[in-house]
CSV table of C-alpha atoms in Angstrom, one decimal:
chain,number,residue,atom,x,y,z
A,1,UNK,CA,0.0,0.0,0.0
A,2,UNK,CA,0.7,3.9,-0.3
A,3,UNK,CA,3.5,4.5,2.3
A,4,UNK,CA,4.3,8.4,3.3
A,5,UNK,CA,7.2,9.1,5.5
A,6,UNK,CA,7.8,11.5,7.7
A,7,UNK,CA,11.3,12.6,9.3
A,8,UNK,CA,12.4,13.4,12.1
A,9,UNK,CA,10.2,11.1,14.2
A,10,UNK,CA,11.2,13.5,17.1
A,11,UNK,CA,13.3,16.2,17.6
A,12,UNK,CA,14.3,18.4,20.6
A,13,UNK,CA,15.2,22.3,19.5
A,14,UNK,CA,16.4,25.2,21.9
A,15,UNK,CA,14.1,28.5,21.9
A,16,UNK,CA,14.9,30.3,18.6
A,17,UNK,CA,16.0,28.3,16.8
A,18,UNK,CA,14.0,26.3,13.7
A,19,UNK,CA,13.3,23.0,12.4
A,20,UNK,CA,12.1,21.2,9.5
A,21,UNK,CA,10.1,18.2,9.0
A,22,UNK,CA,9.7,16.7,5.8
A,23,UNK,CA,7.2,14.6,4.3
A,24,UNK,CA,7.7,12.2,1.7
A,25,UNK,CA,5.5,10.2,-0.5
A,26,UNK,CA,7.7,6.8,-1.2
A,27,UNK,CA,5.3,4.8,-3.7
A,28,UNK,CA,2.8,7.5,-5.3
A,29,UNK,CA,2.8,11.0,-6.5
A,30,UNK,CA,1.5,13.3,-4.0
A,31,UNK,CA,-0.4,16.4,-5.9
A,32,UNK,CA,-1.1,17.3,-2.9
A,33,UNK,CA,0.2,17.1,1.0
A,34,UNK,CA,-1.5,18.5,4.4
A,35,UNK,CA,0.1,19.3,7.4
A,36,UNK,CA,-1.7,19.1,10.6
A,37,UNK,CA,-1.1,20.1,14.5
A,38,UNK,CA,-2.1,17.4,17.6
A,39,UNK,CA,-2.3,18.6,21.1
A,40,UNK,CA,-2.2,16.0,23.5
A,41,UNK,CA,-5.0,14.6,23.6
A,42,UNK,CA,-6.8,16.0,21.0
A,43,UNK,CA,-8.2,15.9,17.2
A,44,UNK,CA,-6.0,17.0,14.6
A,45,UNK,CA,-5.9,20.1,13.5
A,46,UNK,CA,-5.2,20.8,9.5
A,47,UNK,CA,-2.7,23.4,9.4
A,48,UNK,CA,-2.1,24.0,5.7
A,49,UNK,CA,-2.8,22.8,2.2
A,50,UNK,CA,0.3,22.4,-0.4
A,51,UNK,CA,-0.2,21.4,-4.0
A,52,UNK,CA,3.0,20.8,-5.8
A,53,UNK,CA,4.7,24.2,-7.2
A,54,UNK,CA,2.2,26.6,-5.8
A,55,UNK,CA,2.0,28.3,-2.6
A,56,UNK,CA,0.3,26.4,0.1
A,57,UNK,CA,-2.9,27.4,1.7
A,58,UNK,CA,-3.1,28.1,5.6
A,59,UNK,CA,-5.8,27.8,7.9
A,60,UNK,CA,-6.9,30.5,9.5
A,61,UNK,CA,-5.2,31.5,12.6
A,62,UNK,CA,-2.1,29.6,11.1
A,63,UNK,CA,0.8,32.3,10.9
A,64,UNK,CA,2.2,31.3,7.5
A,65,UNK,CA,5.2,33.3,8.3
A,66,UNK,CA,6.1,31.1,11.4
A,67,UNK,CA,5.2,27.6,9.5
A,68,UNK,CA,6.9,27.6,6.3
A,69,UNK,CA,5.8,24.8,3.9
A,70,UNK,CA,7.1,24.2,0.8
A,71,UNK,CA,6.0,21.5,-1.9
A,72,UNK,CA,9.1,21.7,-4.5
A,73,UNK,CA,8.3,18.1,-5.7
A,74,UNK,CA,5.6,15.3,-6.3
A,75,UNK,CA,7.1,13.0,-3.6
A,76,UNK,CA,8.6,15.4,-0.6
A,77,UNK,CA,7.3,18.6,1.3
A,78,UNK,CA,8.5,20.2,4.2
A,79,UNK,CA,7.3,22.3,7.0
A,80,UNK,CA,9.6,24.8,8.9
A,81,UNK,CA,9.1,25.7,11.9
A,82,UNK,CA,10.6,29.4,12.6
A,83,UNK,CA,11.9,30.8,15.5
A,84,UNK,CA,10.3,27.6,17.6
A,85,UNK,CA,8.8,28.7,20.9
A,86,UNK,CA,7.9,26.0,23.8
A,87,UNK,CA,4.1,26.8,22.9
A,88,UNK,CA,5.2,25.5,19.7
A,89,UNK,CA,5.8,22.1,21.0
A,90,UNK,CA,3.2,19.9,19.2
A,91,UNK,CA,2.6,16.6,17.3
A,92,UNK,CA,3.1,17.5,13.7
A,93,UNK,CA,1.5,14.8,11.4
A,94,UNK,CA,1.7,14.8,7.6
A,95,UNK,CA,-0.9,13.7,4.8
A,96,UNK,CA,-0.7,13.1,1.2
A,97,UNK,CA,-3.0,12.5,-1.5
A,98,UNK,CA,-2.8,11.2,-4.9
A,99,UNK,CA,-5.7,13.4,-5.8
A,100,UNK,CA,-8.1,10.3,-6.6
A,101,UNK,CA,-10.8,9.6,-4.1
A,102,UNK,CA,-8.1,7.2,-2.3
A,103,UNK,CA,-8.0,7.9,0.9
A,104,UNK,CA,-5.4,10.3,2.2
A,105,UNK,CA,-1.9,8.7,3.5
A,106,UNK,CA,-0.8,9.7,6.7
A,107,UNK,CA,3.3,10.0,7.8
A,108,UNK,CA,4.1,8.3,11.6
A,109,UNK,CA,4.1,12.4,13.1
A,110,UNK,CA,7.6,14.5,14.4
A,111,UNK,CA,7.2,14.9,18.1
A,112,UNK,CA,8.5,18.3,18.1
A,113,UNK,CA,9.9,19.8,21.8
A,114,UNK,CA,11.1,23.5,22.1
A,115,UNK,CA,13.3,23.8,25.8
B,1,UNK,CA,-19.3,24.2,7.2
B,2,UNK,CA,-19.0,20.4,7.6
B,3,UNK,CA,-18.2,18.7,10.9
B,4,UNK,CA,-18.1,15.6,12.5
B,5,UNK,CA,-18.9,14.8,16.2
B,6,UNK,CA,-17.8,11.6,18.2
B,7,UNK,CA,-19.1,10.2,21.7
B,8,UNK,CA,-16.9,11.7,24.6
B,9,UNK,CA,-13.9,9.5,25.8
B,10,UNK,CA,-12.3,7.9,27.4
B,11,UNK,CA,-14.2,4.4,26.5
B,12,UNK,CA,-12.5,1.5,28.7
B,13,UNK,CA,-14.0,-1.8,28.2
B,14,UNK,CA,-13.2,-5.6,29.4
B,15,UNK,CA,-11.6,-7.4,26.6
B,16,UNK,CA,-14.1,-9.3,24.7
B,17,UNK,CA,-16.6,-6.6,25.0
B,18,UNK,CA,-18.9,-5.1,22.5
B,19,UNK,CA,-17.3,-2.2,21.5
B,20,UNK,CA,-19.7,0.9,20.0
B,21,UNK,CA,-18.2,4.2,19.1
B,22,UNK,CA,-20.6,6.5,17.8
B,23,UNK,CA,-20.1,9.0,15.0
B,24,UNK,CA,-22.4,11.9,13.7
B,25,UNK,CA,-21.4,13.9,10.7
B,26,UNK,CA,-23.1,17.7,8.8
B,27,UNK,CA,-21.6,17.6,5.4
B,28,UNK,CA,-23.3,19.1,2.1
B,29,UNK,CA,-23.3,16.6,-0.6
B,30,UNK,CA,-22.2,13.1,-0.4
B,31,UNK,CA,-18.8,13.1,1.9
B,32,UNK,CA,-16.8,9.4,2.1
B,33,UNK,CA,-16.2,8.5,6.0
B,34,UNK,CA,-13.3,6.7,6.9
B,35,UNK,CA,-12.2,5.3,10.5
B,36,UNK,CA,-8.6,5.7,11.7
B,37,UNK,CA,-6.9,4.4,14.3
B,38,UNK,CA,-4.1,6.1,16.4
B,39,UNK,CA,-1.8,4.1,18.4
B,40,UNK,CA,1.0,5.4,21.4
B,41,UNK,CA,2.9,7.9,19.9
B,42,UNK,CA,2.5,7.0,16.2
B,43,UNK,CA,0.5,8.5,13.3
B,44,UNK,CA,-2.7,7.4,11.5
B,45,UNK,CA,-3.7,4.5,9.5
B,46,UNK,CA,-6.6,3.7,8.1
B,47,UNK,CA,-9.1,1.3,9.7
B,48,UNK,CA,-12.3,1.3,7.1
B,49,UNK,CA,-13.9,3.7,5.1
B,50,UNK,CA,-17.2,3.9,3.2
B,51,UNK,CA,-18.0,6.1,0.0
B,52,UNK,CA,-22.0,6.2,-0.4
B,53,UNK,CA,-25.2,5.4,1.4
B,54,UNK,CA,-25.4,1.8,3.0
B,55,UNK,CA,-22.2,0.9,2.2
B,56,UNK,CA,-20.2,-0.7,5.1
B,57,UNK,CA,-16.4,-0.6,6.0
B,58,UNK,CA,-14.8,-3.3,7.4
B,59,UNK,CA,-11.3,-4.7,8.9
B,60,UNK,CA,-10.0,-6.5,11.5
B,61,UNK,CA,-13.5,-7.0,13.1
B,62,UNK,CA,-14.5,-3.5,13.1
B,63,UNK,CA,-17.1,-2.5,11.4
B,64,UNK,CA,-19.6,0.9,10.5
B,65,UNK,CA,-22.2,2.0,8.0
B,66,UNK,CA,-22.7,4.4,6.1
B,67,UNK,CA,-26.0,6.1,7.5
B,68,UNK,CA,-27.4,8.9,5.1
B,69,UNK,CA,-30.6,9.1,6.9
B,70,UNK,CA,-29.7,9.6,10.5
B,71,UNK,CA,-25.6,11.1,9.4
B,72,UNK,CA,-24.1,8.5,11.3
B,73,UNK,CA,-21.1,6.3,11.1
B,74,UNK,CA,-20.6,4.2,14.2
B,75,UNK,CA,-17.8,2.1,14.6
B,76,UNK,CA,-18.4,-1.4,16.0
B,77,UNK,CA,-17.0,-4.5,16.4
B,78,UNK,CA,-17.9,-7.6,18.7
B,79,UNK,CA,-15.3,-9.2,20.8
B,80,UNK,CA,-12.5,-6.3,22.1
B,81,UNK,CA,-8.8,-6.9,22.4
B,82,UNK,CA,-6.4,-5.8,24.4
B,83,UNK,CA,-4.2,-4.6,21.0
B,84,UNK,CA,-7.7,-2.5,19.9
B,85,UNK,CA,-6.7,-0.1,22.7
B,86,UNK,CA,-5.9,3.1,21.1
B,87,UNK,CA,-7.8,6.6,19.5
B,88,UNK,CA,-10.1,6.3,17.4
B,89,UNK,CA,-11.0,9.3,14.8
B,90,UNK,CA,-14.0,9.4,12.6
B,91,UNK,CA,-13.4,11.3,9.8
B,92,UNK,CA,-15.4,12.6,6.4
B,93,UNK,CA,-13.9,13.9,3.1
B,94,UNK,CA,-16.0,15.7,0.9
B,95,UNK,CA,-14.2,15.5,-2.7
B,96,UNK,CA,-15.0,19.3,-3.7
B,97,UNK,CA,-12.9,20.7,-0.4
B,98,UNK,CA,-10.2,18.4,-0.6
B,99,UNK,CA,-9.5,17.7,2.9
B,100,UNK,CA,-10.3,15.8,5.8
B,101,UNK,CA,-12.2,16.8,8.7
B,102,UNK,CA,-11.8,14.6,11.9
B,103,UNK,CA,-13.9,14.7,14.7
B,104,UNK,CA,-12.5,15.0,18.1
B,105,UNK,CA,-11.2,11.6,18.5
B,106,UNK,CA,-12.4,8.9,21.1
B,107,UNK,CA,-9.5,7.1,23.4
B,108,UNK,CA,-10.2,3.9,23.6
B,109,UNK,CA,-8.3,1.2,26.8
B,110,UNK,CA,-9.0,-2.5,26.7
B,111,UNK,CA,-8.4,-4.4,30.0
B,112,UNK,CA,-7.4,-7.8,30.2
């Protein structure tokens, strides 16, 4: 079956500083990728919308300045996280479709920690 | 705008239980639901789906149908295991908006 992978699976950042967590699509051609925030405990929460070569489309209440995604290819997208704060510190999980009525392909999440 | 509501967590059952999750959904047109499953500290796969009216997802003893009439989509399945203990999402994607929209997610623990 489809297999998306996501990397880092965790990753520990001081204040300040940023990190990016890419997405890959290993067997398909992803048109299009989502990004999505989880809160312990919690639903996800779609971040963003990134088709391939265009700019991606936030949520609102999403600062697009502070989560940078970009979707250069069909297989691989990334999200950068700028200038991480603690409050930052989230469950980041990644989709991708192949833009048939498949259902969307999810990455394992980056357990992201700002000290 | 389209939503989906689950039954409040947490759900802890005996194993070998009847398990029922319920699942409501508001959607214009004719969404497909899907099930996922979230173990410890990993992402989402896919349990079932369904794409129209009656039809019923299935896998690994779980179960739910596709409910036009009352918007519904509860997941079942009949004899619990310990391994089923996990979050549960119930989730509808409606083809013109491109994206999913999960409900609140329902935290499921099986005792031995």
């Amino acid at each position: 079956g489809a297999v998306v992978s996501q990397h880092p699976s965790w990753v520990i950042c001081k204040s300040g500083t940023s990190v990016k967590i890419e997405c890959r699509s290993l067997d398909f051609q992803a048109t299009t990728m989502f990004w999505y925030r989880q809160f312990p405990k919690q639903s996800l929460m779609l971040m963003a919308t990134s088709n391939e070569g265009s700019k991606a489309t936030y949520e609102q209440g999403v600062e697009k300045d502070k989560f940078l995604i970009n979707h250069a290819s069909l297989t691989l997208s990334t999200l950068t996280v700028t200038s991480a704060h603690p409050e930052d510190s989230s469950f980041y999980i990644c989709s991708a479709s192949d833009g048939g009525n498949s259902p969307l392909h999810f990455g394992n999440g980056t357990r992201l920690t700002v000290t | 705008g389209d939503s989906v509501t689950q039954m409040e967590g947490p759900v802890t059952l005996s194993e070998e239980a009847f398990l029922t999750i319920n699942c409501t959904y508001t959607a214009t047109g004719y969404p497909s639901l899907f099930w996922y499953v979230q173990y410890p500290g990993e992402g989402l796969q896919l349990l079932l789906k369904a794409t129209k009216a009656d039809d019923k997802g299935s896998n690994k003893g779980f179960e739910a149908t596709y409910r036009k009439e009352t918007t519904s989509f509860h997941l079942e399945k009949g004899s619990v295991q310990v391994s089923d203990s996990a979050v549960y999402f119930c989730a509808l994607f409606r083809q013109g908006a491109q994206k999913l929209v999960f409900g609140q997610g329902t935290r499921l623990t099986i005792n031995p």
